[in-house]
Amino acid sequence: MSREIAAPGPVRAAGALVFAQGVAALVVAVIALVRGIAGGAPGDLAYGEAGIFAVIALAFGAPGLLLWQGRRGARNGAVFLQLLVLGGVWYQFNPAESLPVDLLFTAYCLAVLVLLFRASSRAWAMGVTEEESQQPR
């Protein structure tokens, strides 16, 4: 019973937030590349770091863009990536050094997850309208 239903606002907002994470990773990749070219860091290290962040940028940018366009399959990837970031943030948690940064990243990821798990977002992911998802079967 899957049919084309326009992506609700929360899904599009989540897509924009995930895409912004991809853009941030791309900025870090460019900075690492420039540092490697300028000699501010060992070349091999800087180029490797730039390559890794380019892959991360693609991994976040693609689901973000696809969510923005209203593609249902990208929701799973976006949820997985947010859970992955949350796990990484709290694995490295140290309240003495980076509590504000950890809380900021946590709030950002939780905001994306809340948007993707709202009733309208879940109904859209199932291919039904919100009203149809609440009807008893």
Tab-separated table of C-alpha atoms in Angstrom:
chain	number	residue	atom	x	y	z
A	1	MET	CA	0.000	0.000	0.000
A	2	SER	CA	2.988	2.260	-0.447
A	3	ARG	CA	2.230	5.411	-2.401
A	4	GLU	CA	3.796	8.791	-2.876
A	5	ILE	CA	3.071	11.055	0.072
A	6	ALA	CA	4.854	14.375	0.425
A	7	ALA	CA	7.455	14.438	3.145
A	8	PRO	CA	6.181	16.227	6.248
A	9	GLY	CA	7.990	19.238	7.683
A	10	PRO	CA	9.784	17.304	10.448
A	11	VAL	CA	11.340	14.959	7.885
A	12	ARG	CA	12.538	17.836	5.740
A	13	ALA	CA	13.936	19.608	8.812
A	14	ALA	CA	15.747	16.438	9.871
A	15	GLY	CA	17.122	16.130	6.342
A	16	ALA	CA	18.463	19.674	6.534
A	17	LEU	CA	20.106	18.971	9.904
A	18	VAL	CA	21.733	15.747	8.674
A	19	PHE	CA	22.898	17.495	5.501
A	20	ALA	CA	24.426	20.235	7.673
A	21	GLN	CA	26.470	17.552	9.424
A	22	GLY	CA	27.730	16.446	6.023
A	23	VAL	CA	28.649	20.008	5.100
A	24	ALA	CA	30.547	20.371	8.394
A	25	ALA	CA	32.522	17.212	7.625
A	26	LEU	CA	33.281	18.539	4.148
A	27	VAL	CA	34.609	21.785	5.656
A	28	VAL	CA	36.907	19.772	7.933
A	29	ALA	CA	38.084	17.750	4.910
A	30	VAL	CA	38.946	20.921	2.986
A	31	ILE	CA	40.777	22.377	5.987
A	32	ALA	CA	42.807	19.180	6.384
A	33	LEU	CA	43.630	19.193	2.674
A	34	VAL	CA	44.743	22.817	2.777
A	35	ARG	CA	46.902	22.142	5.840
A	36	GLY	CA	48.529	19.241	4.030
A	37	ILE	CA	49.224	21.287	0.919
A	38	ALA	CA	50.504	24.271	2.906
A	39	GLY	CA	52.805	22.097	4.992
A	40	GLY	CA	51.058	22.797	8.303
A	41	ALA	CA	50.712	19.067	8.902
A	42	PRO	CA	52.513	15.984	7.593
A	43	GLY	CA	51.226	15.401	4.069
A	44	ASP	CA	50.249	11.749	4.391
A	45	LEU	CA	48.410	12.384	7.634
A	46	ALA	CA	46.571	15.437	6.307
A	47	TYR	CA	45.563	13.755	3.056
A	48	GLY	CA	44.349	10.673	4.906
A	49	GLU	CA	42.327	12.810	7.289
A	50	ALA	CA	40.859	14.749	4.366
A	51	GLY	CA	39.883	11.481	2.670
A	52	ILE	CA	38.207	10.123	5.790
A	53	PHE	CA	36.231	13.314	6.328
A	54	ALA	CA	35.232	13.368	2.655
A	55	VAL	CA	33.741	9.890	3.088
A	56	ILE	CA	31.979	11.031	6.274
A	57	ALA	CA	30.650	14.072	4.410
A	58	LEU	CA	29.206	11.819	1.735
A	59	ALA	CA	27.763	9.446	4.354
A	60	PHE	CA	25.868	12.289	6.029
A	61	GLY	CA	25.174	14.415	2.971
A	62	ALA	CA	23.454	11.711	0.943
A	63	PRO	CA	20.763	10.749	3.496
A	64	GLY	CA	20.252	14.401	4.388
A	65	LEU	CA	19.657	15.370	0.771
A	66	LEU	CA	17.457	12.341	0.133
A	67	LEU	CA	15.333	13.093	3.205
A	68	TRP	CA	14.955	16.659	2.020
A	69	GLN	CA	13.730	15.300	-1.328
A	70	GLY	CA	11.269	12.990	0.421
A	71	ARG	CA	12.869	9.589	-0.140
A	72	ARG	CA	11.690	7.182	2.559
A	73	GLY	CA	14.681	4.841	2.500
A	74	ALA	CA	17.045	7.546	3.709
A	75	ARG	CA	15.304	7.701	7.089
A	76	ASN	CA	16.951	4.463	8.244
A	77	GLY	CA	20.410	5.698	7.326
A	78	ALA	CA	19.862	9.025	9.072
A	79	VAL	CA	18.664	7.308	12.253
A	80	PHE	CA	21.648	4.948	12.193
A	81	LEU	CA	24.110	7.819	11.731
A	82	GLN	CA	22.629	9.816	14.613
A	83	LEU	CA	22.827	6.800	16.916
A	84	LEU	CA	26.406	6.252	15.786
A	85	VAL	CA	27.350	9.851	16.596
A	86	LEU	CA	25.621	9.624	19.976
A	87	GLY	CA	27.554	6.483	20.795
A	88	GLY	CA	30.830	8.111	19.804
A	89	VAL	CA	30.122	11.248	21.825
A	90	TRP	CA	29.304	9.351	24.981
A	91	TYR	CA	32.107	6.839	24.525
A	92	GLN	CA	34.565	9.747	24.704
A	93	PHE	CA	32.591	11.539	27.437
A	94	ASN	CA	34.743	13.416	29.939
A	95	PRO	CA	32.864	15.983	32.036
A	96	ALA	CA	36.049	17.745	33.051
A	97	GLU	CA	37.118	18.559	29.494
A	98	SER	CA	34.254	18.713	27.042
A	99	LEU	CA	30.876	18.694	28.761
A	100	PRO	CA	29.408	21.644	26.782
A	101	VAL	CA	30.516	20.182	23.453
A	102	ASP	CA	29.211	16.719	24.361
A	103	LEU	CA	25.869	18.154	25.415
A	104	LEU	CA	25.653	20.223	22.227
A	105	PHE	CA	26.286	17.228	19.975
A	106	THR	CA	23.864	15.131	22.019
A	107	ALA	CA	21.122	17.743	21.746
A	108	TYR	CA	21.692	18.050	17.995
A	109	CYS	CA	21.460	14.294	17.420
A	110	LEU	CA	18.438	13.952	19.702
A	111	ALA	CA	16.705	16.763	17.823
A	112	VAL	CA	17.177	14.881	14.548
A	113	LEU	CA	15.927	11.646	16.117
A	114	VAL	CA	12.873	13.351	17.615
A	115	LEU	CA	12.021	14.837	14.218
A	116	LEU	CA	12.377	11.447	12.530
A	117	PHE	CA	10.236	9.649	15.123
A	118	ARG	CA	7.320	12.076	15.271
A	119	ALA	CA	3.948	10.573	14.365
A	120	SER	CA	3.821	12.311	10.985
A	121	SER	CA	7.343	11.135	10.149
A	122	ARG	CA	6.608	7.535	11.089
A	123	ALA	CA	3.390	7.534	9.073
A	124	TRP	CA	5.231	8.989	6.081
A	125	ALA	CA	7.907	6.290	6.397
A	126	MET	CA	5.179	3.629	6.274
A	127	GLY	CA	3.677	5.223	3.152
A	128	VAL	CA	0.389	6.223	4.745
A	129	THR	CA	-1.067	9.488	5.953
A	130	GLU	CA	-1.004	10.282	9.663
A	131	GLU	CA	-4.771	9.733	9.901
A	132	GLU	CA	-4.526	6.308	8.256
A	133	SER	CA	-1.765	5.238	10.645
A	134	GLN	CA	-3.960	5.933	13.664
A	135	GLN	CA	-6.975	3.916	12.468
A	136	PRO	CA	-7.434	0.513	14.108
A	137	ARG	CA	-6.963	-2.447	11.824
